[in-house]
Amino acid sequence: MAKVAAELKYSAEHEWIATDGSGPSVVGVSAVAAEALGDIVYVDLPEVGATVTAGETCGEIESTKSVSDLYSPVTGEVIEVNDGVVSDPAVINSDPYGAGWLFKVTVTEEGPLLSAADYAAANGGEL
């Protein structure tokens, strides 16, 4: 069973967000989603300086099984993207909560987010 990191918040579309309130927030895709996608082979991320909107698509993730939209869990400005996952998308499968982060955003408004317990209960992940 895929792990759900207890310290993170989640969107219903399987993105996680880490925020400590003192700086930009970090966004990634949950291990539940990475496991369901299978081997990830390509990722299209928003550009630095782009404005993303909570609940709207901001990129794509392609695996050997399918192509999935990437949704932003928050509204704000993208200030950094993870070039490491662009050059090696498989890191999303191997370390979704660490080296597999996708982008950093200065949040102006949060979307509807789930606690780790609620996300795990809805999606079968393990805390």
Coordinates of N, CA and C in Angstrom, one line a residue:
M1 N 0.8 -1.2 0.0 CA 0.0 0.0 0.0 C 0.9 1.2 0.0
A2 N 0.5 2.2 -0.8 CA 1.3 3.4 -0.9 C 1.3 4.3 0.4
K3 N 2.4 4.9 0.6 CA 2.5 5.7 1.9 C 1.9 7.1 1.6
V4 N 1.2 7.6 2.7 CA 0.7 9.0 2.7 C 1.5 9.7 3.8
A5 N 2.2 10.7 3.4 CA 3.0 11.5 4.4 C 2.1 12.3 5.3
A6 N 2.2 12.0 6.6 CA 1.3 12.6 7.6 C 1.5 14.1 7.7
E7 N 2.6 14.7 7.4 CA 2.9 16.1 7.6 C 2.4 17.0 6.5
L8 N 1.9 16.4 5.4 CA 1.5 17.2 4.2 C 0.0 17.3 4.1
K9 N -0.5 18.3 3.3 CA -1.9 18.4 2.9 C -2.0 17.9 1.5
Y10 N -3.2 17.5 1.1 CA -3.5 16.9 -0.2 C -4.7 17.5 -0.9
S11 N -4.6 17.5 -2.2 CA -5.8 17.9 -3.0 C -6.5 16.6 -3.4
A12 N -7.8 16.7 -3.7 CA -8.6 15.5 -4.1 C -8.0 14.9 -5.4
E13 N -7.2 15.7 -6.2 CA -6.6 15.3 -7.4 C -5.3 14.6 -7.2
H14 N -4.9 14.4 -6.0 CA -3.7 13.6 -5.6 C -2.3 14.4 -5.6
E15 N -2.4 15.7 -5.6 CA -1.2 16.5 -5.4 C -1.0 16.8 -3.9
W16 N 0.2 16.8 -3.4 CA 0.5 17.2 -2.0 C 1.1 18.6 -2.0
I17 N 1.0 19.2 -0.8 CA 1.6 20.5 -0.6 C 2.2 20.6 0.7
A18 N 3.4 21.0 0.8 CA 4.1 21.2 2.1 C 4.3 22.7 2.3
T19 N 3.9 23.2 3.4 CA 4.1 24.6 3.7 C 4.4 24.7 5.2
D20 N 5.3 25.6 5.5 CA 5.6 25.9 6.9 C 5.2 27.3 7.3
G21 N 4.6 28.0 6.3 CA 4.1 29.3 6.6 C 5.1 30.4 6.5
S22 N 6.4 30.1 6.4 CA 7.4 31.1 6.4 C 8.0 31.4 5.0
G23 N 7.6 30.6 4.0 CA 8.1 30.8 2.6 C 7.3 30.1 1.6
P24 N 7.9 29.9 0.4 CA 7.1 29.2 -0.6 C 6.7 27.8 -0.2
S25 N 5.6 27.4 -0.8 CA 5.2 26.0 -0.5 C 5.7 25.1 -1.7
V26 N 5.8 23.8 -1.3 CA 6.3 22.8 -2.3 C 5.2 21.9 -2.7
V27 N 5.1 21.6 -4.0 CA 4.0 20.8 -4.5 C 4.6 19.5 -5.2
G28 N 3.9 18.4 -5.0 CA 4.3 17.2 -5.6 C 3.1 16.3 -5.9
V29 N 3.3 15.1 -6.3 CA 2.2 14.1 -6.5 C 2.4 13.0 -5.5
S30 N 1.2 12.6 -4.9 CA 1.3 11.6 -3.9 C 1.8 10.3 -4.3
A31 N 2.3 9.5 -3.4 CA 2.7 8.1 -3.7 C 1.6 7.3 -4.2
V32 N 0.4 7.5 -3.7 CA -0.8 6.8 -4.2 C -1.0 7.0 -5.7
A33 N -0.9 8.3 -6.1 CA -1.0 8.6 -7.6 C 0.2 8.0 -8.4
A34 N 1.4 8.2 -7.8 CA 2.6 7.7 -8.5 C 2.5 6.2 -8.7
E35 N 2.0 5.5 -7.7 CA 1.8 4.0 -7.8 C 0.8 3.7 -8.9
A36 N -0.3 4.4 -8.9 CA -1.4 4.1 -9.8 C -1.0 4.4 -11.2
L37 N -0.2 5.5 -11.4 CA 0.3 5.8 -12.8 C 1.2 4.8 -13.4
G38 N 2.0 4.2 -12.5 CA 3.0 3.2 -13.0 C 4.3 4.0 -13.3
D39 N 5.1 3.5 -14.2 CA 6.4 4.1 -14.5 C 6.2 5.5 -15.2
I40 N 6.6 6.5 -14.6 CA 6.4 7.9 -15.1 C 7.6 8.2 -16.0
V41 N 7.3 8.6 -17.3 CA 8.3 8.8 -18.3 C 8.5 10.2 -18.8
Y42 N 7.5 11.1 -18.4 CA 7.6 12.5 -18.9 C 6.8 13.3 -17.9
V43 N 7.2 14.5 -17.7 CA 6.5 15.5 -16.9 C 6.6 16.9 -17.5
D44 N 5.5 17.6 -17.6 CA 5.4 18.9 -18.1 C 4.9 19.8 -16.9
L45 N 5.8 20.7 -16.5 CA 5.6 21.5 -15.3 C 5.3 23.0 -15.7
P46 N 4.6 23.8 -14.9 CA 4.4 25.2 -15.2 C 5.7 25.9 -15.2
E47 N 5.8 27.0 -15.9 CA 7.0 27.8 -16.0 C 7.2 28.7 -14.8
V48 N 8.4 29.0 -14.5 CA 8.7 29.9 -13.4 C 8.1 31.3 -13.8
G49 N 7.4 31.9 -12.8 CA 6.8 33.1 -13.1 C 5.3 33.0 -13.5
A50 N 4.9 31.8 -13.8 CA 3.5 31.5 -14.2 C 2.6 31.6 -12.9
T51 N 1.4 32.0 -13.1 CA 0.4 32.0 -12.1 C -0.4 30.7 -12.2
V52 N -0.5 29.9 -11.1 CA -1.3 28.7 -11.1 C -2.6 29.0 -10.3
T53 N -3.6 28.3 -10.6 CA -4.9 28.5 -9.9 C -5.4 27.2 -9.3
A54 N -5.8 27.3 -8.0 CA -6.2 26.1 -7.3 C -7.3 25.3 -8.1
G55 N -7.1 24.0 -8.2 CA -8.1 23.2 -8.9 C -8.0 23.2 -10.4
E56 N -7.1 24.0 -11.0 CA -7.0 24.0 -12.4 C -5.7 23.3 -12.9
T57 N -5.7 22.8 -14.1 CA -4.5 22.1 -14.6 C -3.3 23.1 -14.8
C58 N -2.1 22.6 -14.5 CA -0.9 23.4 -14.7 C 0.2 22.6 -15.3
G59 N -0.1 21.4 -15.8 CA 0.9 20.5 -16.4 C 0.4 19.1 -16.7
E60 N 1.3 18.3 -17.1 CA 0.9 16.9 -17.4 C 1.9 15.9 -16.8
I61 N 1.5 14.7 -16.5 CA 2.4 13.6 -16.2 C 2.0 12.4 -17.0
E62 N 3.1 11.9 -17.7 CA 2.9 10.8 -18.7 C 3.6 9.6 -18.1
S63 N 2.8 8.5 -18.1 CA 3.4 7.2 -17.6 C 3.3 6.2 -18.8
T64 N 3.8 5.0 -18.5 CA 3.7 4.0 -19.5 C 2.2 3.5 -19.6
K65 N 1.3 3.9 -18.7 CA -0.1 3.6 -18.7 C -1.0 4.7 -19.3
S66 N -0.6 5.9 -19.0 CA -1.6 7.0 -19.4 C -0.9 8.4 -19.3
V67 N -1.7 9.4 -19.8 CA -1.3 10.8 -19.6 C -2.3 11.4 -18.6
S68 N -1.8 12.0 -17.6 CA -2.7 12.6 -16.6 C -2.4 14.1 -16.4
D69 N -3.5 14.9 -16.2 CA -3.3 16.3 -15.9 C -2.7 16.5 -14.5
L70 N -1.9 17.5 -14.4 CA -1.4 17.9 -13.1 C -2.2 19.1 -12.7
Y71 N -2.8 19.1 -11.5 CA -3.6 20.2 -11.0 C -2.8 20.9 -9.9
S72 N -3.1 22.2 -9.8 CA -2.5 23.0 -8.7 C -3.4 22.9 -7.5
P73 N -2.8 22.6 -6.3 CA -3.6 22.6 -5.1 C -3.9 24.0 -4.5
V74 N -3.2 25.0 -5.0 CA -3.2 26.3 -4.5 C -3.2 27.3 -5.7
T75 N -3.5 28.6 -5.3 CA -3.3 29.7 -6.3 C -2.1 30.5 -5.9
G76 N -1.3 30.8 -6.9 CA -0.1 31.6 -6.6 C 0.9 31.6 -7.7
E77 N 2.1 32.2 -7.5 CA 3.1 32.3 -8.5 C 4.1 31.2 -8.3
V78 N 4.5 30.5 -9.4 CA 5.5 29.5 -9.4 C 6.9 30.2 -9.4
I79 N 7.7 29.9 -8.4 CA 9.0 30.5 -8.2 C 10.1 29.6 -8.6
E80 N 9.9 28.3 -8.6 CA 10.9 27.3 -9.0 C 10.3 26.0 -9.4
V81 N 10.9 25.4 -10.4 CA 10.5 24.1 -10.8 C 11.7 23.1 -10.6
N82 N 11.3 21.8 -10.4 CA 12.3 20.8 -10.1 C 12.9 20.3 -11.5
D83 N 14.0 20.8 -11.9 CA 14.6 20.3 -13.2 C 15.0 18.9 -13.1
G84 N 15.2 18.4 -11.9 CA 15.6 17.0 -11.7 C 14.6 16.0 -12.1
V85 N 13.3 16.4 -11.9 CA 12.2 15.5 -12.3 C 11.9 15.6 -13.8
V86 N 12.3 16.7 -14.4 CA 12.1 16.9 -15.8 C 13.1 16.0 -16.6
S87 N 14.3 16.0 -16.1 CA 15.3 15.2 -16.7 C 15.2 13.7 -16.4
D88 N 14.7 13.4 -15.2 CA 14.5 12.0 -14.7 C 13.2 11.8 -14.0
P89 N 12.1 11.7 -14.8 CA 10.7 11.7 -14.2 C 10.5 10.5 -13.3
A90 N 11.3 9.4 -13.5 CA 11.2 8.2 -12.6 C 11.4 8.5 -11.1
V91 N 12.1 9.6 -10.8 CA 12.3 10.0 -9.4 C 10.9 10.2 -8.7
I92 N 9.9 10.6 -9.5 CA 8.6 10.8 -8.9 C 8.1 9.4 -8.3
N93 N 8.4 8.4 -9.0 CA 8.0 7.0 -8.5 C 8.8 6.6 -7.3
S94 N 10.1 6.9 -7.4 CA 11.0 6.4 -6.3 C 11.0 7.2 -5.1
D95 N 10.7 8.5 -5.2 CA 10.8 9.4 -4.0 C 9.8 10.6 -4.1
P96 N 8.5 10.2 -4.1 CA 7.5 11.3 -4.4 C 7.4 12.4 -3.4
Y97 N 7.8 12.1 -2.2 CA 7.7 13.2 -1.1 C 9.1 13.9 -0.9
G98 N 10.1 13.5 -1.6 CA 11.4 14.0 -1.4 C 11.9 14.6 -2.7
A99 N 12.9 13.9 -3.4 CA 13.5 14.4 -4.6 C 12.5 14.6 -5.7
G100 N 11.3 13.9 -5.6 CA 10.3 14.0 -6.7 C 9.4 15.2 -6.6
W101 N 9.7 16.2 -5.8 CA 8.8 17.4 -5.7 C 8.8 18.0 -7.1
L102 N 7.7 18.8 -7.4 CA 7.5 19.3 -8.8 C 7.8 20.8 -8.9
F103 N 7.2 21.6 -8.0 CA 7.4 23.0 -8.1 C 7.2 23.7 -6.8
K104 N 7.7 24.9 -6.7 CA 7.5 25.7 -5.5 C 6.7 26.9 -5.9
V105 N 5.8 27.3 -5.0 CA 4.8 28.4 -5.3 C 4.7 29.3 -4.1
T106 N 4.6 30.6 -4.4 CA 4.2 31.6 -3.4 C 2.7 31.6 -3.4
V107 N 2.1 31.1 -2.3 CA 0.6 30.9 -2.2 C -0.1 32.2 -1.9
T108 N -1.1 32.5 -2.7 CA -2.0 33.6 -2.4 C -3.3 33.1 -1.9
E109 N -3.7 31.9 -2.2 CA -4.9 31.3 -1.8 C -4.9 29.8 -1.9
E110 N -5.3 29.1 -0.8 CA -5.3 27.6 -0.8 C -6.6 27.2 -1.5
G111 N -6.5 26.1 -2.2 CA -7.7 25.4 -2.7 C -8.3 24.5 -1.6
P112 N -9.3 23.8 -1.9 CA -9.8 22.8 -0.9 C -8.8 21.7 -0.7
L113 N -8.2 21.6 0.5 CA -7.2 20.6 0.8 C -7.7 19.6 1.9
L114 N -7.1 18.4 1.8 CA -7.5 17.4 2.7 C -6.3 17.1 3.7
S115 N -6.6 16.7 4.9 CA -5.6 16.3 5.8 C -5.1 14.9 5.3
A116 N -3.9 14.5 5.8 CA -3.3 13.3 5.4 C -4.3 12.1 5.8
A117 N -4.9 12.2 6.9 CA -5.8 11.1 7.3 C -7.0 11.0 6.4
D118 N -7.6 12.2 6.0 CA -8.7 12.2 5.1 C -8.3 11.7 3.8
Y119 N -7.2 12.1 3.3 CA -6.7 11.7 2.0 C -6.5 10.1 2.0
A120 N -5.8 9.6 3.0 CA -5.6 8.2 3.1 C -6.9 7.4 3.2
A121 N -7.8 7.9 3.9 CA -9.1 7.2 4.0 C -9.9 7.2 2.7
A122 N -9.8 8.3 1.9 CA -10.5 8.3 0.6 C -9.8 7.6 -0.5
N123 N -8.4 7.4 -0.3 CA -7.7 6.8 -1.5 C -6.9 5.5 -1.1
G124 N -7.1 5.0 0.1 CA -6.5 3.7 0.4 C -5.0 3.8 0.7
G125 N -4.4 5.0 1.0 CA -3.0 5.1 1.3 C -2.8 4.7 2.8
E126 N -1.6 4.5 3.1 CA -1.2 4.1 4.5 C -0.4 5.3 5.2
L127 N -0.9 5.7 6.3 CA -0.2 6.8 7.0 C 1.1 6.3 7.7

